[in-house]
PDB file of C-alpha atoms in Angstrom:
ATOM      1  CA  MET A   1       0.000   0.000   0.000  1.00 42.00           C
ATOM      2  CA  SER A   2       1.408   3.360  -1.005  1.00 50.00           C
ATOM      3  CA  ARG A   3       0.690   6.204   1.369  1.00 78.00           C
ATOM      4  CA  ILE A   4       2.985   9.161   0.810  1.00 88.00           C
ATOM      5  CA  ALA A   5       3.454  11.328   3.888  1.00 92.00           C
ATOM      6  CA  GLN A   6       5.605  14.283   4.823  1.00 95.00           C
ATOM      7  CA  VAL A   7       6.718  14.988   8.369  1.00 96.00           C
ATOM      8  CA  ILE A   8       8.161  18.302   9.519  1.00 98.00           C
ATOM      9  CA  VAL A   9       9.703  18.688  12.962  1.00 98.00           C
ATOM     10  CA  LEU A  10      10.024  22.216  14.348  1.00 98.00           C
ATOM     11  CA  ALA A  11      12.060  22.488  17.545  1.00 97.00           C
ATOM     12  CA  PRO A  12      14.169  25.362  18.886  1.00 96.00           C
ATOM     13  CA  ASP A  13      17.776  24.649  19.845  1.00 96.00           C
ATOM     14  CA  ALA A  14      17.460  20.996  18.783  1.00 97.00           C
ATOM     15  CA  ASP A  15      20.352  20.585  16.326  1.00 96.00           C
ATOM     16  CA  GLU A  16      22.106  18.165  18.686  1.00 97.00           C
ATOM     17  CA  VAL A  17      18.940  16.098  19.213  1.00 97.00           C
ATOM     18  CA  MET A  18      18.007  15.928  15.523  1.00 98.00           C
ATOM     19  CA  GLY A  19      21.560  15.446  14.214  1.00 97.00           C
ATOM     20  CA  PRO A  20      21.532  11.628  14.549  1.00 97.00           C
ATOM     21  CA  LEU A  21      18.148  11.475  12.759  1.00 97.00           C
ATOM     22  CA  THR A  22      19.767  12.980   9.653  1.00 97.00           C
ATOM     23  CA  GLN A  23      21.963   9.867   9.334  1.00 97.00           C
ATOM     24  CA  PRO A  24      20.966   6.281   8.414  1.00 95.00           C
ATOM     25  CA  ASP A  25      20.455   3.956  11.383  1.00 95.00           C
ATOM     26  CA  ALA A  26      19.252   0.379  10.817  1.00 93.00           C
ATOM     27  CA  SER A  27      18.393  -0.035  14.525  1.00 94.00           C
ATOM     28  CA  ARG A  28      15.468   2.434  14.342  1.00 93.00           C
ATOM     29  CA  SER A  29      11.941   1.065  13.896  1.00 89.00           C
ATOM     30  CA  TRP A  30      11.332   3.654  11.161  1.00 91.00           C
ATOM     31  CA  GLN A  31      13.435   4.101   8.033  1.00 91.00           C
ATOM     32  CA  GLY A  32      14.893   7.151   6.383  1.00 93.00           C
ATOM     33  CA  CYS A  33      16.684  10.344   7.319  1.00 96.00           C
ATOM     34  CA  PHE A  34      15.480  13.829   8.110  1.00 97.00           C
ATOM     35  CA  GLU A  35      16.862  16.760   6.124  1.00 97.00           C
ATOM     36  CA  GLN A  36      17.452  20.079   7.825  1.00 97.00           C
ATOM     37  CA  LEU A  37      15.374  23.026   6.633  1.00 96.00           C
ATOM     38  CA  GLU A  38      16.884  26.479   6.334  1.00 90.00           C
ATOM     39  CA  LEU A  39      14.789  28.193   9.016  1.00 86.00           C
ATOM     40  CA  PHE A  40      15.718  30.602  11.807  1.00 86.00           C
ATOM     41  CA  ILE A  41      14.145  28.087  14.198  1.00 88.00           C
ATOM     42  CA  GLY A  42      15.217  24.450  13.973  1.00 93.00           C
ATOM     43  CA  GLY A  43      13.302  22.584  11.277  1.00 97.00           C
ATOM     44  CA  TRP A  44      13.670  19.156   9.661  1.00 98.00           C
ATOM     45  CA  VAL A  45      11.657  17.249   7.057  1.00 98.00           C
ATOM     46  CA  ILE A  46      11.320  13.636   5.929  1.00 96.00           C
ATOM     47  CA  GLU A  47       9.088  12.031   3.317  1.00 94.00           C
ATOM     48  CA  PHE A  48       7.771   8.476   3.416  1.00 90.00           C
ATOM     49  CA  ASN A  49       6.485   6.627   0.330  1.00 86.00           C
ATOM     50  CA  ARG A  50       4.901   3.737   2.206  1.00 77.00           C
ATOM     51  CA  MET A  51       3.314   3.167   5.613  1.00 68.00           C
ATOM     52  CA  ARG A  52       5.556   0.443   7.085  1.00 68.00           C
ATOM     53  CA  PRO A  53       8.852   2.438   7.031  1.00 78.00           C
ATOM     54  CA  ARG A  54       7.383   5.096   9.345  1.00 83.00           C
ATOM     55  CA  SER A  55       6.191   2.805  12.118  1.00 83.00           C
ATOM     56  CA  GLY A  56       7.413   4.005  15.516  1.00 89.00           C
ATOM     57  CA  LEU A  57       8.469   7.488  14.397  1.00 94.00           C
ATOM     58  CA  LEU A  58       6.350   9.436  16.910  1.00 94.00           C
ATOM     59  CA  ARG A  59       7.383   7.185  19.829  1.00 93.00           C
ATOM     60  CA  HIS A  60      11.013   7.699  18.839  1.00 96.00           C
ATOM     61  CA  LEU A  61      10.613  11.481  18.645  1.00 97.00           C
ATOM     62  CA  GLU A  62       8.878  11.700  22.031  1.00 95.00           C
ATOM     63  CA  SER A  63      11.695   9.682  23.647  1.00 96.00           C
ATOM     64  CA  LEU A  64      14.377  12.213  22.704  1.00 97.00           C
ATOM     65  CA  ALA A  65      15.910  14.660  25.184  1.00 97.00           C
ATOM     66  CA  TRP A  66      14.523  17.885  23.717  1.00 97.00           C
ATOM     67  CA  PRO A  67      15.946  21.104  25.190  1.00 97.00           C
ATOM     68  CA  HIS A  68      12.414  22.643  25.057  1.00 97.00           C
ATOM     69  CA  PRO A  69       9.897  19.768  24.796  1.00 97.00           C
ATOM     70  CA  GLU A  70       6.944  22.129  25.255  1.00 96.00           C
ATOM     71  CA  SER A  71       7.928  23.861  21.993  1.00 97.00           C
ATOM     72  CA  VAL A  72       8.369  20.778  19.790  1.00 98.00           C
ATOM     73  CA  GLN A  73       5.870  20.683  16.926  1.00 98.00           C
ATOM     74  CA  VAL A  74       5.490  17.745  14.551  1.00 98.00           C
ATOM     75  CA  LEU A  75       3.495  18.443  11.397  1.00 98.00           C
ATOM     76  CA  ILE A  76       2.272  15.440   9.405  1.00 95.00           C
ATOM     77  CA  HIS A  77       0.577  15.461   6.015  1.00 95.00           C
ATOM     78  CA  ASP A  78      -0.620  12.174   4.524  1.00 91.00           C
ATOM     79  CA  GLU A  79      -1.407  12.230   0.820  1.00 90.00           C
ATOM     80  CA  GLU A  80      -5.181  12.212   1.396  1.00 90.00           C
ATOM     81  CA  ASP A  81      -5.268  14.772   4.223  1.00 93.00           C
ATOM     82  CA  ASP A  82      -6.775  18.219   3.668  1.00 94.00           C
ATOM     83  CA  CYS A  83      -4.021  19.880   5.729  1.00 95.00           C
ATOM     84  CA  PHE A  84      -1.057  19.126   7.981  1.00 97.00           C
ATOM     85  CA  GLY A  85      -1.927  17.635  11.359  1.00 96.00           C
ATOM     86  CA  LEU A  86      -0.152  19.001  14.425  1.00 98.00           C
ATOM     87  CA  TRP A  87       1.355  16.919  17.253  1.00 96.00           C
ATOM     88  CA  MET A  88       2.938  18.407  20.366  1.00 98.00           C
ATOM     89  CA  ILE A  89       4.513  16.900  23.464  1.00 96.00           C
ATOM     90  CA  ARG A  90       2.142  16.970  26.423  1.00 94.00           C
ATOM     91  CA  ASP A  91       3.004  15.049  29.599  1.00 93.00           C
ATOM     92  CA  GLY A  92       5.866  13.334  27.755  1.00 91.00           C
ATOM     93  CA  VAL A  93       3.697  12.074  24.890  1.00 93.00           C
ATOM     94  CA  LEU A  94       3.322  13.377  21.346  1.00 94.00           C
ATOM     95  CA  ALA A  95      -0.409  13.962  21.013  1.00 93.00           C
ATOM     96  CA  GLU A  96      -2.386  15.310  18.096  1.00 94.00           C
ATOM     97  CA  VAL A  97      -3.716  18.817  18.658  1.00 96.00           C
ATOM     98  CA  PRO A  98      -7.267  19.260  17.325  1.00 94.00           C
ATOM     99  CA  LEU A  99      -7.440  21.791  14.501  1.00 96.00           C
ATOM    100  CA  PRO A 100     -10.497  24.017  14.152  1.00 96.00           C
ATOM    101  CA  GLY A 101     -12.687  23.012  11.233  1.00 96.00           C
ATOM    102  CA  HIS A 102     -11.032  19.598  10.791  1.00 96.00           C
ATOM    103  CA  ARG A 103     -11.482  16.076  12.137  1.00 94.00           C
ATOM    104  CA  ARG A 104      -9.574  12.809  11.832  1.00 92.00           C
ATOM    105  CA  LEU A 105     -11.598  10.000  10.270  1.00 91.00           C
ATOM    106  CA  HIS A 106     -10.588   6.376  10.773  1.00 89.00           C
ATOM    107  CA  PRO A 107     -11.316   3.387   8.534  1.00 86.00           C
ATOM    108  CA  PRO A 108     -12.239   0.061  10.141  1.00 83.00           C
ATOM    109  CA  ALA A 109      -9.264  -1.856  11.520  1.00 79.00           C
ATOM    110  CA  PRO A 110      -7.966  -4.641   9.273  1.00 78.00           C
ATOM    111  CA  ALA A 111      -8.909  -8.190  10.240  1.00 77.00           C
ATOM    112  CA  THR A 112      -5.237  -9.190  10.588  1.00 79.00           C
ATOM    113  CA  ASP A 113      -1.892  -7.541  11.354  1.00 79.00           C
ATOM    114  CA  GLU A 114      -0.801  -8.236   7.768  1.00 80.00           C
ATOM    115  CA  PHE A 115      -1.421  -4.573   6.934  1.00 78.00           C
ATOM    116  CA  PRO A 116       0.027  -1.630   8.866  1.00 78.00           C
ATOM    117  CA  PRO A 117      -2.401   0.495  10.875  1.00 79.00           C
ATOM    118  CA  SER A 118      -3.923   3.509   9.165  1.00 82.00           C
ATOM    119  CA  PRO A 119      -3.373   6.973  10.651  1.00 86.00           C
ATOM    120  CA  GLY A 120      -6.804   7.967   9.364  1.00 87.00           C
ATOM    121  CA  LEU A 121      -7.628  11.008   7.259  1.00 89.00           C
ATOM    122  CA  LEU A 122      -7.565  14.621   8.419  1.00 93.00           C
ATOM    123  CA  TRP A 123     -10.503  16.213   6.607  1.00 93.00           C
ATOM    124  CA  ARG A 124     -12.556  19.373   6.901  1.00 95.00           C
ATOM    125  CA  THR A 125     -15.602  18.989   9.142  1.00 94.00           C
ATOM    126  CA  GLN A 126     -18.011  19.830   6.303  1.00 92.00           C
ATOM    127  CA  THR A 127     -16.783  16.774   4.335  1.00 88.00           C
ATOM    128  CA  VAL A 128     -19.262  13.884   4.391  1.00 88.00           C
ATOM    129  CA  ILE A 129     -17.947  10.908   6.369  1.00 87.00           C
ATOM    130  CA  PRO A 130     -17.403   7.996   3.949  1.00 85.00           C
ATOM    131  CA  THR A 131     -19.146   4.702   4.665  1.00 87.00           C
ATOM    132  CA  GLY A 132     -17.190   2.618   7.166  1.00 85.00           C
ATOM    133  CA  PHE A 133     -15.213   5.582   8.577  1.00 87.00           C
ATOM    134  CA  SER A 134     -15.701   7.114  12.009  1.00 85.00           C
ATOM    135  CA  THR A 135     -14.172   9.803  14.196  1.00 84.00           C
ATOM    136  CA  SER A 136     -13.268   7.274  16.910  1.00 81.00           C
ATOM    137  CA  ARG A 137     -10.076   5.260  16.561  1.00 74.00           C
ATOM    138  CA  GLN A 138     -10.849   1.712  15.439  1.00 76.00           C
ATOM    139  CA  ASP A 139      -7.333   0.279  15.091  1.00 77.00           C
ATOM    140  CA  GLN A 140      -5.516   0.344  18.437  1.00 76.00           C
ATOM    141  CA  ARG A 141      -2.051  -0.120  16.922  1.00 77.00           C
ATOM    142  CA  PRO A 142      -0.105   3.139  16.602  1.00 77.00           C
ATOM    143  CA  ALA A 143       0.087   4.291  12.976  1.00 79.00           C
ATOM    144  CA  TRP A 144       3.182   6.387  13.529  1.00 81.00           C
TER     145      TRP A 144
END
């Protein structure tokens, strides 16, 4: 299953924390390397072409020793989303911040673990909910 997604991490004074994530590391649960963005505040981006290589990314990011964890912002845009979703660290966990005028819709969980979990779709609230989708999480496995 192809599911292109872009992830942007914005974090002040985090060059030392993000440095290792710009290099390949086969021991990580997710695959790929972030690229640094030319911003006055620390910014990094990575793009995924499939769902499996990104598994565990958010748990990895929340485990890092951020100099200012309350300021870390993770923006995620899946190919079918209407806009970037926003995650921030609250009580040590990266949690999605609700965006006005948008909601995350979830498809039914697959019958087996053969397929990776879906992160759902971030769509405008005026969009009709497709058959089989709901606003409550149906697959308990973390998608990121």
